[in-house]
Tab-separated table of C-alpha atoms in Angstrom:
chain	number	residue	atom	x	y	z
A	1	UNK	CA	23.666	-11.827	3.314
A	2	UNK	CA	23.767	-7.828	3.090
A	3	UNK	CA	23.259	-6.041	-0.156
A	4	UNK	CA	25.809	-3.965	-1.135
A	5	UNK	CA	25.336	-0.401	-2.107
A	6	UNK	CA	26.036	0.473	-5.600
A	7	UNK	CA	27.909	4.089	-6.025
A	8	UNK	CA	26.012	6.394	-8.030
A	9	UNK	CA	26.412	6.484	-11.413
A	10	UNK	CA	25.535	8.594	-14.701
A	11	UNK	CA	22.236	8.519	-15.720
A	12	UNK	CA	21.059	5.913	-18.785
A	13	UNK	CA	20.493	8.196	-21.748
A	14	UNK	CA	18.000	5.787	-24.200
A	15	UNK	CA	16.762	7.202	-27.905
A	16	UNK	CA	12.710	8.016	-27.191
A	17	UNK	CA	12.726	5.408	-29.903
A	18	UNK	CA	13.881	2.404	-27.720
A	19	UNK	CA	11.904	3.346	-24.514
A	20	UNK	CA	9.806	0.921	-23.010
A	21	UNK	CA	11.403	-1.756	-25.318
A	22	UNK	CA	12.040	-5.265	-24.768
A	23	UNK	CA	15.954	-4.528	-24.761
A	24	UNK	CA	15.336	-1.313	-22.936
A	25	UNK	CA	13.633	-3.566	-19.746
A	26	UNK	CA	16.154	-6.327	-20.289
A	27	UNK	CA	18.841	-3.538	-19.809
A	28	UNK	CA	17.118	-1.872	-16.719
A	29	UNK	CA	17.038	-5.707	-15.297
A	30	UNK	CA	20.452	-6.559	-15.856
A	31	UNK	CA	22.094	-3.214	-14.088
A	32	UNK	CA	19.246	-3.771	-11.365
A	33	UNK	CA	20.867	-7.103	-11.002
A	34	UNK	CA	24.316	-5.811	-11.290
A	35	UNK	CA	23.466	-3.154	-8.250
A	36	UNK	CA	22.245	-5.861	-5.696
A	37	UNK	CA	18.512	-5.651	-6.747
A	38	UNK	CA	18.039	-9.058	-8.691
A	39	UNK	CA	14.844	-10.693	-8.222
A	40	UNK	CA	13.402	-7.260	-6.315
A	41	UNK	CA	10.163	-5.852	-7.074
A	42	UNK	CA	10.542	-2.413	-9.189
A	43	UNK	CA	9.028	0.494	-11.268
A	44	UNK	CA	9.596	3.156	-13.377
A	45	UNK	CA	8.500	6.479	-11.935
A	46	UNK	CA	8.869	9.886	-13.670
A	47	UNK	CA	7.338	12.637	-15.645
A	48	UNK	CA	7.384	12.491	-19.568
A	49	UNK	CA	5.800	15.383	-20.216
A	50	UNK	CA	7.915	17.782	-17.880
A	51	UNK	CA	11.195	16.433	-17.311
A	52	UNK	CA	11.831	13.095	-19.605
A	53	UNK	CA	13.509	11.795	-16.476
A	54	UNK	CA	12.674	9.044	-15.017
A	55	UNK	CA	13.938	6.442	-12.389
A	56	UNK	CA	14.082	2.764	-11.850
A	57	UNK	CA	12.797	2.241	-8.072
A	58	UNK	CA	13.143	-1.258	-6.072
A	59	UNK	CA	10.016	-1.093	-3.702
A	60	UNK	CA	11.230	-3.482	-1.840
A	61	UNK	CA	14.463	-1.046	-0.750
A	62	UNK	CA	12.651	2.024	-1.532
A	63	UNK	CA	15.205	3.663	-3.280
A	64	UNK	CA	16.098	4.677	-7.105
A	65	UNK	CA	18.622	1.588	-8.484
A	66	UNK	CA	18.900	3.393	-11.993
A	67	UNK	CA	18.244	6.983	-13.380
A	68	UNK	CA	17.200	7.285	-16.999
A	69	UNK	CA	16.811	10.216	-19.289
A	70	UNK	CA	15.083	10.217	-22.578
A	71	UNK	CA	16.996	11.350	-25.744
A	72	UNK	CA	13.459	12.987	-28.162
A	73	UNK	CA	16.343	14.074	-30.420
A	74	UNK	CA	17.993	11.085	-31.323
């Protein structure tokens, strides 16, 4: 069976409060899921410090499944 390609989409925008939460992982898992990538290996690769963008990367496709950005004012 062939995964399908998601189509791009917005970025997730999550409140610097809630990243790295429990709900902010189960959320990254579910749309992972949702885009063909359940059960793949991933990470989170980015840059805090000079971007506050990050990406949610199946290694097993090599390629970014979810884009987040990080929201230090709300």
């Amino acid at each position: 069976m062939q995964r399908q390609r998601a189509e791009p989409s917005a970025p997730l925008i999550e409140p610097a409060s809630t990243f790295g939460s429990t709900p902010f992982w189960r959320r990254l898992n579910r749309l992972a899921a949702e885009r063909g990538h359940a059960e793949h290996p991933t990470m989170l690769v980015g840059s805090a410090e000079v971007t506050d963008r990050y990406g949610l990367r199946c290694t097993r496709c090599d390629e970014t499944v979810v884009s987040i950005g990080v929201d230090r004012a709300a």
